[in-house]
Every structure is written in C-alpha cells, then in structure tokens.
Amino acid sequence: MRRKPTLKDLSERLGLARSTVSRALRDDPQIAAATRERVRALAAELGYRPNAAARALTRRRAQVVGLMLPRSSALVFANPYFSELLLGVSSRAEQAGFPLLLSTAPDPDFTGWLREGRVDGLLVLGSSITDADVPGLNRLLEAGYPVVAIHAAPRALQVVSVGSNERAGVWQALAHLQQLGHRRVALLSGPRGSRYAERRIRAFRSGLETYGLEADASLLVPTDDSREGGAAACRRLIERGVPFSALIADNDLVALGALDVLREAGRCVPGEVSVIGFDDTPLAAVASPALTSVRQPTRRLGEIAFDALLALMAGESVASVRLATQLVVRESTGPYVPSGGAP
Amino acid sequence: MRRKPTLKDLSERLGLARSTVSRALRDDPQIAAATRERVRALAAELGYRPNAAARALTRRRAQVVGLMLPRSSALVFANPYFSELLLGVSSRAEQAGFPLLLSTAPDPDFTGWLREGRVDGLLVLGSSITDADVPGLNRLLEAGYPVVAIHAAPRALQVVSVGSNERAGVWQALAHLQQLGHRRVALLSGPRGSRYAERRIRAFRSGLETYGLEADASLLVPTDDSREGGAAACRRLIERGVPFSALIADNDLVALGALDVLREAGRCVPGEVSVIGFDDTPLAAVASPALTSVRQPTRRLGEIAFDALLALMAGESVASVRLATQLVVRESTGPYVPSGGAP
DNA sequence: TTGTAGGCGTTATCAC
DNA sequence: GTGATAACGCCTACAA
C-alpha cells in the first residue's frame, strides 16, 4: 500500500514550511491567497488528508463520540427500539461532525475509551450500568469527562440522564384500562432484579392504588423481555389459573408473545383480555390485533442525548431530561366484559 | 479535567525509562518479572491507559473499522434488515477487538476515513455506492486499502463483496407461486434506476420465462421501499385494473403496505391474492396474515463481511461470497383460485 | 535486562 | 506572511 502523503511531502514539493502548509489548508486568514491556492491545488492532486491520529494527538481530542449499547441489555438490535435510538443519535452526530464509535460488547468497559482518548464523550444506556460499574464511572465523572446516560442510571451515579417518564407511562396504561372497566390487571415485567423492572413495578403498584385496581402479587410475572419470554409468562399466568382481564407488557415483543399464547388459549383480544405494550415500536402497528402501546419518544431521546453530550463537551452545564410518554390506543384494548375467568 | 497519566509519569515515579515501562505493560518477555509487577501495580493505581492516538500514530493502525450505512439507502435503521446486519458485524468486530466507527451520512465520503487513517478497513453497503463514487473507490482499492462491500456493488468496482443470491431468491418465490398455480405475478420493485432494483427486475423477467408465467410490463411497479410506497404501488396496480393473483414485494415493509391496500380493497390474502415479501425480517412473522418471505441470511452476511475484511487487513486474498436465500412459507401465499379479476 | 534516541504527522509558539 | 522548533504520547531500533 503506497504511503499516504503527509504535510512534509507537500511542503517539500512546494518549497514551503510544514507549518505554512498546515495553515493554508485550514485557511488561516494570515496566509497569502496565492500560496493558499498553490497548497490546496497540490493537496487535491495528491489526495492529501490530514492524519487523524496525529491531529488527535496534538489537539487532544478525537472528534469522535462513543455509544455503548451492550448486547446483554434487552437484545439490543433485535429490539426495534434500539434502531430508533440509534437513528436519533446518529443523525445528530452526523450533523455535528462526530462519527460514532459503537460498542455492543456484552460486558462493556465504560471508562476505557474515554481514558484512552479514543472518544471525547460517551453515551451509555443507563439500564446497562450495574452497581459494580458505578465507582469507576463516578471517578470519571468527577474528573470531568462528558458522559450522558440514556434512561435512568443507578441513583448513586452523578450522571446527566435523558429518559422518558416511565412512571407516567405505566399510569397512562392503567388509567386507560380502568376507564374501560378493568379491575384485575397483570404486569409482565422485565427481568427480576433489574432496576429498570423494579422501577416499573413500583409505578405499577402505586398506580393500582391510585386508580383503585386490585393489587394481587400473583398478577406480577417477570419476563426476559423477549417474545418467547412474554409467551412463557402469559402461559404461566393462565396455567396458575390467575384471573385477569387485562395485561401490561414490558415491551412490544413481550406483548406479542402474550398475544400468541392468548390466541392458543382461545382467549379473545380485546374481547376477553386487553393487552398493552410498551415502546410503540413498528411491530405494534403490524401486530394483529394492532397493539395499544405506551410510546416513548425514542428517536427524540437519542437526539436530545447527543445534544446534551455536545453541550457537556463544550463545558456547558446540562440538566437531566425526562420526556413525556404517550399512550397510543389501537385494537388490543377494549371494554371489560364480565365472563368466564375474571370475577 | 485532570491530566491523564502517561508513560512519562509512570517512568518518572518508578525511576525507569519510558521504553521499559512500555514494554512491561505489553508483557514483553525480556522484562524482569519483578519490574513488570512494579509497573503494573502503579499503572493500575493511577488508572493508566495508553493513549489511542499516540499508539495509532506509531503503529500506523487505528484498530478501528468503519461501517457505512447511508441513511438514504433504504431507510437504514427503520428497516429491521439493517439491525440484523449491524448485529452480525458488530458481534464479530467486538470479538476481534475492533470497535466500529459508524456513518449514516446521507451522502457518505467513502474514502475519507481510510485516507485519514481513522479506520484500518471499511465495510460499505454495496447498494449505496453510486457510479460517481466508483473512480475514487477504485483508486483506493488499487492502493491496497481493505474494503468489503455488503451486497453487490457496481460492476466497475473491483471490490470484494459479500451478498446473497438474490436472483435465486426471486426464482424461489416464482417457483413457489407457479406450483400454487398462479400465472400473473406482479413485482413491486425497488426505486426505478437503482442497480439493486434493476437486478431483481432482470431476475424476475428471466424467472417468468423459466417458469412459464405471463410477462406483462404493467405488472411491474417501482416503489420507494417503504410501507407507504408499497401501499401506493399496490393501489396503482388495482386502480389501473391490472389483473394479478400474486405479488412479490421488494422487502417486507413494501409487502405490508400491499397487505394494507389489499385489505382495504376487500381482496382476501391468500384467498384471492398471494403476497411474498423479501428479507424475512421480524415483521414478516408478526404480520397478519404472516408473510411468506425470501430470507436472506442477513446476520450471517454481516459476520462474513467482517471476517472477510479482517482477512483483507491481514494481507490475505479474499474471494467474494454469495450466500443462498431461502423461501420461508407462511400464511400469505396459497393456491390460485380462478375468480373475479385474474384470468 | 534496561536505557537512549529518534520518529510517527500534526499543531502551536515563537521568531523573522 | 512565513519559517524554525518544540511539543503531543507512544514505539522501536540500537546501545549499554
């Protein structure tokens, strides 16, 4: 592979100093128009491009931002949710001239890229941060490295985060079901023990109380956030003979799994059971019956997260953001009809 | 932000030469075990990490590979197809220790990253390469830069490509329809003029002949590869009164659009019209009726593309690959039933 | 086994 | 306006 041309090559062929050439290429106002043109012409001819590493070394910034989407967390790309997020982030990053360095490692090294100077700022999925990661990340944050968490991160982490108001989302779902007359609502939650799941479970419990719905521990089933997981959870509910006339799933995939099982079991949706998904991914609209789902403004979230990071990198101070969710009502929810199972 | 520790810092605090420290950290066999431990201990204590830019500068490699998924081409992330691809690529990249630099710019600069030394190799979506890009890319390839195209690239480009056998895919779809007794099959193709679409149109035409199906120019409608585009195309077909009993869509989204319109129009699928999608994305299984679709081994494609790139970077010679497609039969195709429209 | 002395390609700081 | 020169942080001969 032929050597790439460098500033030195240009300067020698032009009989100019390297510094002059460098300035000419970045149109420094103090350079004579004539020489600037000479330099640019040759640069174009040789196909010169400044070396990124050398530039990063002297400027002390890589002009890259990192995005960590650990595969472990919620199947990443298999979940359309992440596509949306990536779309939001990447569109802004592109505009700002910061390519994205992407990691999907199951067990991510949150601090490495930043400390190596590989990236100037970092976007992380808050839900993928474990308690074990907190001390390292906190040290980094205290040292002033720009980091933004997407979705809520552990409380102990002093990080700027950008997310949606999940509590309100859960309540919107419950309010809708209550208005339809439902009283026994199941929750197919996320993996037991994940902060993320716990948060929604808390929201669910308090919502039950607020809306005067029945609280019953057997209505709460954990899943692994996949379609199969949703199916398994729903099956468990049915096999145990737990009466319920509506269910809220942790995401649209889980809801689809539940739909599969309800169909198998001959329970009509929404005739006998109402189903609500979460995230309002493209799958929701395609499903049959089309899913009522709690929309998170995912793409917007990605955009806002990137903008926040950029501001942090510019030394501005930035506050965390919580966007509103919205219940998108489709065909999978309907009025409560007293019948066989539910009392 | 506190200065990051460097080799110099370590060496001074240890009373060693920078080179010794450097070697110790990369466990050079020629370093005394004792000093190695001393060095590592301090490095750990200070949280030392070698600076990526400096390392890239001396080693002449960035340890990064680029992936260009131009937004313009087929809606990128909105299409689950790309999620799969990204999943394949990133899983391999992760293993190999090469973070991915991602570009989604609508008008990508294919050669920039490579010439800046920002990446050591490049994965591009073949379908996004325009004829205008060819000369620049060819120069790069001749200079020995490692590039792999995913899916077929322009003929004129001497690039290694990894794709699936789309021709065979189209033929599989046609064979299936022929066996079911269909004679008039429509094609909702990709954007007029895209190489990609032209390729499939050619495959379609030759397939019609091979399987003895009716060739009729009015059965060929271009779309923009979106759900709305599919709907529009199908609507056009119906409004023009073109008789058809089956259709093949350019991708699953387009097929969904067609499904929407057929339902509106009161044409039963698969009773009156059979529909076949392309790509077998997760949407296909969720649709109702579930879509028969031509599966491309998309994730595998991503893996293979990355592996090929790695081999190229290692100086090995690599051949292009064409993987087999597979027709996944679901509910949207059925036997031809003579009736109203189709002769 | 360790140290010395460049060099990687760019930018920034002085001079001229 | 332009030219030397010294960083930036690491690596690799070559010495010792």
XYZ file of C-alpha atoms (C1' of nucleotides) in Angstrom:
718
model
C 0.000 0.000 0.000
C 1.509 3.269 -1.130
C 2.444 5.671 1.643
C -0.089 8.366 2.288
C 1.088 11.874 1.511
C 1.900 13.968 4.562
C 2.392 17.611 5.279
C 6.100 17.051 4.859
C 5.618 15.767 1.328
C 3.549 18.777 0.414
C 5.936 21.244 1.998
C 8.962 19.801 0.246
C 7.352 19.806 -3.160
C 6.202 23.365 -2.671
C 9.323 24.690 -1.020
C 7.299 25.850 1.957
C 7.455 25.141 5.650
C 5.206 22.450 7.086
C 3.570 24.979 9.309
C 2.705 27.171 6.376
C 1.123 24.306 4.525
C -0.814 23.296 7.578
C -2.161 26.795 7.964
C -3.000 27.145 4.321
C -5.085 24.003 4.435
C -7.099 25.244 7.377
C -7.468 28.616 5.709
C -5.737 30.619 8.335
C -6.532 34.257 7.498
C -2.878 35.222 7.699
C -1.834 33.206 4.693
C -1.438 34.802 1.283
C -4.271 33.912 -1.017
C -1.834 32.889 -3.715
C 0.072 30.415 -1.603
C -3.144 29.065 -0.207
C -4.285 28.197 -3.678
C -0.967 26.617 -4.573
C -1.134 24.472 -1.487
C -4.707 23.399 -1.995
C -4.076 22.529 -5.591
C -1.254 20.193 -4.738
C -3.146 18.738 -1.819
C -6.050 17.937 -4.062
C -3.764 16.474 -6.685
C -2.027 14.155 -4.243
C -5.257 13.368 -2.450
C -3.832 14.600 0.812
C -5.812 14.154 4.011
C -4.558 15.086 7.436
C -3.815 12.061 9.575
C -6.463 11.650 12.205
C -4.195 10.192 14.858
C -1.618 12.926 14.586
C -4.293 15.522 14.707
C -5.949 13.919 17.701
C -2.611 13.783 19.443
C -1.878 17.457 19.169
C -5.400 18.724 19.528
C -6.136 16.437 22.398
C -9.474 15.445 21.049
C -10.509 12.618 18.827
C -13.596 14.205 17.301
C -15.458 11.018 17.991
C -18.165 10.148 20.460
C -18.809 6.711 21.834
C -22.116 4.935 22.080
C -22.410 1.840 24.215
C -25.342 -0.447 23.602
C -24.454 -3.615 25.475
C -25.931 -6.617 23.758
C -26.785 -8.160 27.072
C -29.288 -5.456 27.777
C -32.574 -6.281 26.164
C -31.368 -7.862 22.958
C -30.248 -4.555 21.550
C -30.745 -4.602 17.825
C -33.278 -7.367 17.793
C -35.482 -4.841 19.536
C -36.578 -2.152 17.101
C -36.432 0.211 19.995
C -32.690 0.442 19.632
C -32.875 1.126 15.955
C -34.888 4.192 16.726
C -32.481 5.310 19.366
C -29.509 4.819 17.104
C -31.275 6.731 14.395
C -31.762 9.703 16.677
C -28.224 9.713 17.962
C -26.545 9.140 14.649
C -28.465 11.796 12.806
C -27.332 14.438 15.263
C -23.817 13.103 15.479
C -23.523 13.212 11.738
C -24.577 16.850 11.608
C -22.130 17.793 14.291
C -19.274 16.045 12.522
C -18.697 13.463 15.204
C -18.609 9.922 13.932
C -19.954 7.365 16.377
C -17.827 4.648 17.860
C -20.165 1.812 18.642
C -19.812 -0.895 21.242
C -22.157 -3.799 21.699
C -19.931 -5.836 23.992
C -21.950 -7.899 26.424
C -19.716 -6.733 29.246
C -18.728 -3.229 28.315
C -15.731 -1.301 29.566
C -17.413 2.012 30.194
C -14.356 4.011 31.065
C -11.783 2.649 28.632
C -12.498 4.652 25.504
C -12.634 7.885 27.378
C -9.402 7.290 29.232
C -7.633 6.232 26.071
C -8.769 9.421 24.462
C -10.471 7.389 21.792
C -13.665 9.357 22.238
C -14.371 12.855 23.529
C -17.647 11.953 25.116
C -19.734 8.932 25.859
C -23.362 7.952 25.554
C -24.367 4.960 27.625
C -27.560 3.060 28.135
C -28.373 3.768 31.745
C -30.127 0.454 32.157
C -26.928 -1.391 31.331
C -24.914 0.146 34.126
C -24.508 -2.251 37.024
C -23.722 -1.275 40.568
C -20.234 -2.612 40.024
C -19.684 -0.024 37.310
C -20.680 2.889 39.472
C -17.437 3.658 41.313
C -15.339 3.677 38.148
C -17.830 5.819 36.308
C -18.167 8.215 39.193
C -14.432 8.751 39.288
C -14.581 9.553 35.619
C -17.444 11.972 36.063
C -15.683 13.737 38.886
C -12.667 14.146 36.666
C -14.961 15.989 34.289
C -15.338 13.534 31.469
C -18.525 14.132 29.465
C -20.976 11.279 29.840
C -24.705 11.138 29.254
C -26.894 8.239 30.260
C -29.889 7.322 28.186
C -32.675 6.306 30.522
C -32.279 6.312 34.209
C -28.976 5.193 35.629
C -28.292 3.978 39.169
C -29.160 6.588 41.738
C -25.627 6.634 43.049
C -24.313 7.823 39.726
C -23.960 11.555 39.350
C -24.620 11.490 35.652
C -26.737 13.575 33.353
C -29.500 11.374 32.056
C -32.056 11.654 29.314
C -35.096 9.469 29.515
C -38.826 9.306 29.451
C -41.211 9.375 32.319
C -41.896 5.685 32.619
C -43.917 6.070 35.750
C -46.342 8.290 33.911
C -46.367 5.803 31.058
C -47.415 2.966 33.306
C -50.078 5.165 34.835
C -51.416 6.133 31.440
C -51.847 2.461 30.655
C -53.581 1.808 33.958
C -55.860 4.809 33.607
C -56.918 3.630 30.177
C -57.715 0.150 31.476
C -59.587 1.496 34.445
C -61.752 3.643 32.209
C -62.542 0.533 30.217
C -63.754 -1.086 33.403
C -60.924 -3.495 34.070
C -60.111 -4.367 37.654
C -57.564 -7.159 37.533
C -54.549 -6.116 35.503
C -51.415 -8.260 35.152
C -47.912 -6.918 34.598
C -45.419 -8.877 32.531
C -42.399 -7.058 33.867
C -38.735 -7.056 32.932
C -36.116 -9.350 34.380
C -36.437 -9.758 38.115
C -33.919 -7.641 39.937
C -33.146 -5.201 37.144
C -33.520 -1.630 38.328
C -35.453 -0.955 35.266
C -38.040 -3.603 36.042
C -38.220 -2.604 39.680
C -38.972 0.933 38.697
C -41.899 -0.036 36.569
C -43.142 -2.439 39.188
C -43.189 0.367 41.725
C -45.031 2.568 39.273
C -47.476 -0.252 38.647
C -48.164 -0.807 42.338
C -48.701 2.819 43.121
C -50.837 3.151 40.019
C -53.067 0.268 41.092
C -53.700 2.092 44.283
C -54.319 5.430 42.649
C -56.780 4.024 40.178
C -58.408 1.710 42.650
C -57.495 -1.516 40.876
C -56.941 -4.855 42.519
C -53.467 -5.473 43.885
C -52.505 -9.128 43.814
C -48.941 -10.391 43.833
C -49.807 -13.262 41.517
C -50.612 -10.732 38.776
C -46.960 -9.810 38.602
C -44.805 -12.014 36.375
C -41.200 -11.359 35.360
C -40.005 -11.989 31.790
C -36.734 -11.745 29.917
C -38.061 -9.064 27.612
C -38.289 -11.309 24.563
C -41.274 -12.584 22.639
C -40.696 -16.080 23.971
C -40.373 -14.662 27.451
C -43.674 -12.891 27.091
C -45.312 -16.073 25.900
C -43.901 -18.062 28.786
C -45.009 -15.503 31.332
C -48.522 -15.346 29.957
C -48.722 -19.116 29.877
C -47.691 -19.273 33.492
C -50.434 -16.832 34.399
C -53.044 -18.930 32.662
C -51.821 -22.269 33.987
C -51.917 -20.980 37.506
C -55.488 -20.032 36.962
C -54.880 -16.423 37.917
C -57.895 -14.411 36.808
C -57.127 -11.249 34.824
C -58.900 -9.263 32.141
C -56.008 -7.075 31.028
C -52.244 -7.105 30.950
C -49.434 -4.648 30.515
C -46.226 -5.931 28.940
C -42.720 -4.651 29.489
C -42.285 -4.046 25.783
C -43.965 -4.766 22.484
C -42.147 -8.029 21.945
C -43.348 -9.327 25.258
C -46.854 -8.228 24.351
C -46.641 -10.127 21.092
C -45.632 -13.239 22.983
C -48.651 -12.801 25.218
C -50.879 -12.376 22.179
C -49.572 -15.658 20.787
C -50.444 -17.522 23.940
C -53.835 -15.907 24.399
C -54.721 -16.927 20.874
C -53.615 -20.501 21.567
C -55.651 -20.486 24.738
C -58.657 -19.271 22.841
C -58.923 -16.038 24.777
C -60.087 -13.306 22.508
C -58.206 -9.987 22.394
C -59.624 -7.498 23.134
C -62.919 -9.265 23.704
C -61.823 -11.153 26.784
C -58.390 -9.764 27.511
C -56.923 -6.342 26.812
C -53.202 -6.113 26.085
C -50.922 -3.085 26.264
C -47.350 -2.997 25.022
C -44.515 -0.638 25.733
C -42.288 1.405 23.412
C -44.661 1.571 20.460
C -42.167 0.045 18.059
C -43.130 -0.579 14.431
C -44.152 -4.070 15.476
C -47.061 -2.675 17.453
C -48.826 -1.344 14.399
C -48.213 -4.501 12.429
C -49.413 -6.931 15.056
C -52.875 -8.341 14.857
C -54.766 -7.095 16.657
C -52.686 -3.939 16.458
C -51.203 -3.232 19.857
C -52.151 -0.432 22.120
C -48.763 0.686 23.383
C -47.048 3.278 25.522
C -44.916 5.326 23.199
C -41.612 6.579 24.323
C -40.207 9.295 22.096
C -37.228 7.091 21.431
C -35.745 8.777 18.448
C -36.121 12.165 20.034
C -34.447 10.756 23.099
C -31.426 9.849 21.029
C -31.273 13.329 19.572
C -31.565 15.019 22.917
C -28.977 12.753 24.455
C -26.472 13.632 21.795
C -27.174 17.328 22.080
C -26.720 17.133 25.822
C -23.412 15.387 25.375
C -22.242 18.013 22.953
C -23.107 20.715 25.434
C -21.210 18.908 28.162
C -18.206 18.612 25.902
C -18.377 22.336 25.307
C -18.134 22.826 29.039
C -21.701 23.933 29.494
C -23.693 22.597 32.375
C -26.581 20.377 31.481
C -29.619 19.154 33.362
C -31.234 15.762 33.110
C -34.334 15.495 30.997
C -37.466 13.435 31.330
C -39.753 13.369 28.300
C -43.439 12.607 28.383
C -44.799 9.301 27.150
C -47.973 8.874 25.205
C -50.498 6.083 25.104
C -51.240 5.021 21.549
C -54.566 3.263 21.542
C -55.109 0.630 18.860
C -57.084 -2.569 18.699
C -55.756 -4.680 21.534
C -57.667 -2.947 24.298
C -61.385 -2.865 24.824
C -64.061 -2.631 27.500
C -64.170 -5.135 30.292
C -66.732 -7.837 29.675
C -67.705 -9.928 32.711
C -67.429 -13.577 31.741
C -65.691 -16.861 32.471
C -62.421 -16.200 34.235
C -62.316 -12.794 35.799
C -64.560 -12.052 38.768
C -10.262 17.790 33.828
C -7.207 16.267 35.403
C -4.420 15.317 33.014
C -4.334 11.669 32.117
C -1.273 9.788 33.295
C 1.243 8.993 30.575
C 4.151 6.675 30.188
C 6.393 9.513 31.226
C 4.574 9.929 34.526
C 4.901 6.257 35.258
C 8.555 6.127 34.313
C 9.475 9.082 36.466
C 7.714 7.773 39.520
C 9.347 4.417 39.073
C 12.788 5.606 38.123
C 12.637 3.625 34.905
C 12.920 4.515 31.266
C 9.746 5.089 29.285
C 10.623 2.248 26.995
C 10.947 -0.124 29.900
C 7.566 0.828 31.210
C 6.036 0.499 27.805
C 7.464 -2.958 27.403
C 6.439 -4.047 30.849
C 2.855 -3.108 30.151
C 2.740 -5.158 26.998
C 4.470 -8.006 28.822
C 7.491 -8.129 26.668
C 9.216 -11.422 27.602
C 12.514 -9.664 28.104
C 11.418 -7.695 31.116
C 12.178 -8.870 34.652
C 9.115 -10.271 36.320
C 9.733 -8.076 39.340
C 9.801 -4.803 37.427
C 6.837 -5.863 35.385
C 4.813 -6.246 38.535
C 6.010 -2.923 39.896
C 4.986 -1.232 36.703
C 1.616 -2.860 36.501
C 0.859 -2.048 40.075
C 1.472 1.632 39.592
C -0.348 1.651 36.266
C -3.379 0.136 37.925
C -3.155 2.560 40.800
C -3.023 5.600 38.557
C -5.563 4.157 36.167
C -3.148 4.441 33.306
C -4.329 3.698 29.789
C -2.210 4.100 26.690
C -3.344 6.987 24.557
C -5.091 5.708 21.468
C -3.966 8.491 19.168
C -0.323 8.174 20.087
C -0.481 4.459 19.656
C -2.231 4.753 16.330
C 0.395 7.203 15.199
C 3.345 4.949 15.854
C 1.704 1.692 14.962
C 0.168 3.100 11.852
C -3.147 1.481 12.539
C -6.171 2.737 14.353
C -7.597 -0.608 15.437
C -10.963 0.537 14.216
C -13.064 -0.488 11.274
C -15.612 1.678 9.568
C -19.139 0.775 8.647
C -21.083 2.976 6.291
C -24.831 2.645 6.246
C -26.027 5.687 4.344
C -29.392 6.770 5.607
C -30.514 7.474 2.086
C -30.311 3.839 1.167
C -33.482 2.093 2.137
C -34.243 3.921 5.372
C -31.434 2.172 7.191
C -32.480 1.628 10.755
C -36.169 1.921 10.147
C -35.727 -1.292 8.240
C -35.127 -4.179 10.625
C -32.925 -5.622 7.956
C -30.159 -3.277 8.960
C -30.457 -4.128 12.598
C -29.700 -7.703 11.718
C -26.766 -6.700 9.594
C -25.355 -4.477 12.274
C -25.782 -7.241 14.783
C -23.746 -9.621 12.661
C -20.988 -7.141 12.002
C -20.725 -5.796 15.500
C -20.619 -9.168 17.180
C -17.612 -10.172 15.132
C -15.959 -6.796 15.412
C -16.306 -6.928 19.149
C -14.633 -10.310 19.353
C -11.775 -9.163 17.196
C -11.234 -6.081 19.299
C -12.099 -3.619 16.579
C -14.644 -1.034 17.598
C -16.917 0.079 14.791
C -16.973 3.600 13.508
C -20.430 4.160 12.144
C -21.543 6.540 9.456
C -25.105 7.129 8.418
C -24.499 10.266 6.414
C -26.915 10.570 3.517
C -24.050 11.427 1.219
C -21.120 9.454 2.543
C -17.458 10.160 1.951
C -16.329 6.630 1.267
C -12.642 7.293 1.068
C -12.130 9.858 3.801
C -11.828 7.715 6.898
C -9.423 5.350 5.259
C -7.182 8.091 3.948
C -7.159 9.856 7.276
C -6.114 6.625 8.897
C -9.161 6.814 11.081
C -10.056 3.233 10.235
C -7.987 0.281 9.087
C -10.678 -1.178 6.904
C -14.095 -0.312 5.608
C -17.395 -2.061 5.227
C -19.767 -0.417 2.815
C -23.263 -1.155 1.656
C -22.758 -2.008 -1.986
C -26.168 -0.720 -2.899
C -25.274 2.725 -1.669
C -22.302 3.171 -3.986
C -23.150 5.380 -6.925
C -21.343 5.448 -10.202
C -19.843 8.756 -9.175
C -18.145 7.055 -6.244
C -16.519 4.381 -8.352
C -13.356 6.133 -9.550
C -12.372 7.308 -6.089
C -13.031 3.944 -4.548
C -11.166 2.142 -7.277
C -8.106 4.263 -6.710
C -8.289 3.351 -3.069
C -8.644 -0.333 -3.819
C -5.699 -0.260 -6.182
C -3.645 1.325 -3.455
C -4.455 -1.738 -1.392
C -6.875 -0.362 1.157
C -9.088 -3.064 2.643
C -12.708 -2.619 1.655
C -15.571 -5.075 1.586
C -18.931 -4.360 0.027
C -22.045 -5.856 1.507
C -24.323 -6.843 -1.350
C -23.391 -6.350 -4.894
C -21.554 -3.186 -5.806
C -21.304 -1.605 -9.234
C -19.715 -3.939 -11.748
C -16.947 -1.480 -12.451
C -15.748 -1.689 -8.884
C -13.042 -4.227 -8.201
C -14.177 -4.853 -4.675
C -14.679 -7.983 -2.622
C -18.357 -8.326 -1.973
C -20.449 -10.437 0.334
C -24.070 -10.881 -0.539
C -26.848 -13.300 -1.108
C -28.023 -14.798 -4.311
C -30.960 -12.539 -4.975
C -31.606 -13.974 -8.366
C -32.140 -17.377 -6.823
C -34.323 -15.748 -4.200
C -36.620 -14.242 -6.789
C -36.760 -17.547 -8.611
C -37.661 -19.386 -5.422
C -40.564 -17.042 -4.979
C -41.688 -17.520 -8.558
C -41.333 -21.281 -8.400
C -43.484 -21.365 -5.297
C -46.189 -19.269 -6.949
C -46.102 -21.331 -10.095
C -46.585 -24.516 -8.125
C -49.587 -22.918 -6.499
C -50.988 -22.353 -9.958
C -50.508 -18.611 -10.303
C -49.889 -17.188 -13.752
C -49.976 -13.412 -13.374
C -47.453 -12.254 -10.791
C -46.735 -8.602 -10.063
C -43.421 -7.241 -8.822
C -43.323 -4.249 -6.509
C -39.710 -3.435 -7.182
C -37.241 -1.032 -5.624
C -36.677 2.529 -6.756
C -36.538 2.866 -10.502
C -32.983 3.123 -11.713
C -31.271 1.686 -8.668
C -28.914 -1.094 -9.661
C -30.379 -3.106 -6.929
C -33.880 -2.876 -8.309
C -32.710 -3.486 -11.852
C -31.005 -6.663 -10.760
C -34.132 -8.069 -9.257
C -36.201 -6.987 -12.218
C -33.889 -8.893 -14.506
C -34.134 -11.923 -12.259
C -37.906 -11.548 -12.264
C -38.130 -11.379 -16.039
C -35.908 -14.331 -16.661
C -37.759 -16.237 -13.955
C -41.114 -15.564 -15.582
C -39.791 -17.122 -18.718
C -38.249 -20.106 -16.963
C -41.396 -20.899 -15.065
C -43.687 -20.139 -17.947
C -45.524 -17.276 -16.272
C -47.103 -14.329 -18.012
C -44.823 -11.441 -18.796
C -46.619 -8.128 -18.811
C -44.905 -4.780 -18.317
C -47.878 -3.413 -16.395
C -47.205 -5.985 -13.665
C -44.003 -4.203 -12.803
C -44.351 -1.278 -10.392
C -41.490 0.627 -8.736
C -41.683 1.660 -5.060
C -39.517 3.573 -2.656
C -39.034 0.559 -0.420
C -41.246 1.838 2.385
C -44.572 0.627 3.668
C -46.295 3.650 2.214
C -44.508 3.074 -1.048
C -45.738 -0.488 -1.130
C -49.258 0.656 -0.462
C -49.094 3.265 -3.202
C -47.722 0.791 -5.710
C -50.365 -1.773 -4.952
C -53.074 0.829 -5.171
C -51.827 1.881 -8.556
C -51.964 -1.699 -9.734
C -55.549 -2.044 -8.626
C -56.706 1.301 -9.946
C -55.303 0.536 -13.352
C -57.300 -2.646 -13.355
C -54.253 -4.787 -13.947
C -55.234 -8.380 -13.225
C -52.895 -10.326 -10.917
C -53.274 -13.140 -8.449
C -49.931 -12.851 -6.717
C -47.265 -10.277 -5.997
C -43.668 -10.200 -4.922
C -42.520 -7.186 -2.906
C -39.058 -5.709 -2.761
C -38.964 -6.110 1.015
C -41.226 -6.932 3.902
C -42.230 -3.343 4.514
C -43.414 -2.999 0.965
C -45.311 -6.249 1.335
C -47.017 -4.908 4.451
C -48.069 -1.837 2.535
C -49.544 -4.054 -0.131
C -51.354 -6.078 2.508
C -52.899 -2.884 3.865
C -54.255 -1.893 0.483
C -55.486 -5.352 -0.430
C -57.422 -5.463 2.807
C -58.941 -2.042 2.070
C -59.840 -3.211 -1.387
C -61.500 -6.280 0.022
C -59.142 -8.676 -1.696
C -58.530 -11.620 0.542
C -54.946 -12.783 1.201
C -54.146 -15.520 0.405
C -57.629 -16.442 -0.848
C -57.567 -14.095 -3.816
C -54.049 -12.730 -3.859
C -50.808 -14.286 -2.673
C -48.127 -11.973 -1.316
C -44.409 -12.639 -0.897
C -42.010 -10.349 0.943
C -38.261 -10.117 0.904
C -35.688 -10.261 3.719
C -37.788 -12.199 6.214
C -37.447 -9.545 8.882
C -39.178 -9.978 12.243
C -42.098 -8.054 10.802
C -42.891 -10.916 8.455
C -43.748 -13.297 11.260
C -45.803 -10.687 13.074
C -47.864 -9.559 10.123
C -51.317 -10.861 9.632
C -51.543 -12.948 7.631
C -47.931 -13.865 8.392
C -45.825 -13.145 5.353
C -44.217 -15.697 3.145
C -40.835 -14.120 2.572
C -37.476 -14.721 0.933
C -34.979 -14.938 3.725
C -31.566 -13.523 3.283
C -29.114 -14.702 5.891
C -28.592 -11.120 6.898
C -26.898 -11.532 10.196
C -24.611 -14.176 8.808
C -23.843 -11.799 5.976
C -22.644 -9.229 8.452
C -20.435 -11.752 10.160
C -18.938 -12.974 6.938
C -18.352 -9.463 5.703
C -16.416 -8.579 8.798
C -14.369 -11.742 8.654
C -13.545 -11.056 5.039
C -12.439 -7.563 5.913
C -10.231 -8.856 8.684
C -8.594 -11.270 6.267
C -8.002 -8.473 3.784
C -6.443 -6.364 6.506
C -4.146 -9.254 7.308
C -2.976 -9.203 3.723
C -4.717 -12.408 2.736
C -6.558 -12.576 -0.525
C -10.280 -12.963 -0.282
C -12.949 -14.018 -2.732
C -16.446 -12.629 -2.989
C -19.189 -14.691 -1.445
C -22.785 -15.279 -2.441
C -24.954 -16.982 0.148
C -28.101 -18.933 -0.609
C -31.527 -17.495 0.143
C -34.414 -19.491 1.475
C -38.119 -19.156 0.951
C -39.967 -19.114 4.241
C -43.540 -20.073 3.566
C -46.172 -18.695 5.924
C -49.773 -17.707 5.526
C -49.758 -15.070 2.829
C -49.475 -17.444 -0.108
C -51.985 -20.007 -1.244
C -53.291 -21.821 -4.298
C -54.575 -19.876 -7.256
C -58.336 -19.654 -7.259
C -59.938 -18.603 -10.540
C -62.365 -15.801 -9.814
C -63.209 -12.183 -10.451
C -60.136 -10.345 -11.625
C -57.455 -12.684 -12.822
C -57.940 -14.696 -15.996
C 17.556 -6.702 31.415
C 17.272 -1.777 30.806
C 18.326 2.870 28.769
C 18.965 6.268 24.807
C 17.448 8.429 20.806
C 14.852 9.148 17.358
C 10.391 9.266 14.682
C 5.205 8.811 13.743
C 2.275 13.576 11.394
C 0.211 17.448 13.123
C -0.312 21.878 15.544
C 1.132 25.869 18.350
C 4.588 29.279 19.755
C 7.845 31.924 18.781
C 10.708 34.480 15.884
C 11.862 36.796 11.460
C 3.250 36.191 5.629
C 6.344 32.618 6.536
C 9.735 29.672 8.866
C 12.009 27.084 12.659
C 11.166 24.320 16.568
C 9.137 22.036 20.146
C 5.598 19.510 21.820
C 1.608 15.630 21.779
C 2.431 10.164 23.904
C 3.994 6.042 22.301
C 7.045 2.568 19.986
C 11.293 0.520 18.132
C 15.937 0.093 16.917
C 20.273 0.130 18.824
C 23.379 0.532 22.740
C 24.946 -0.489 27.139
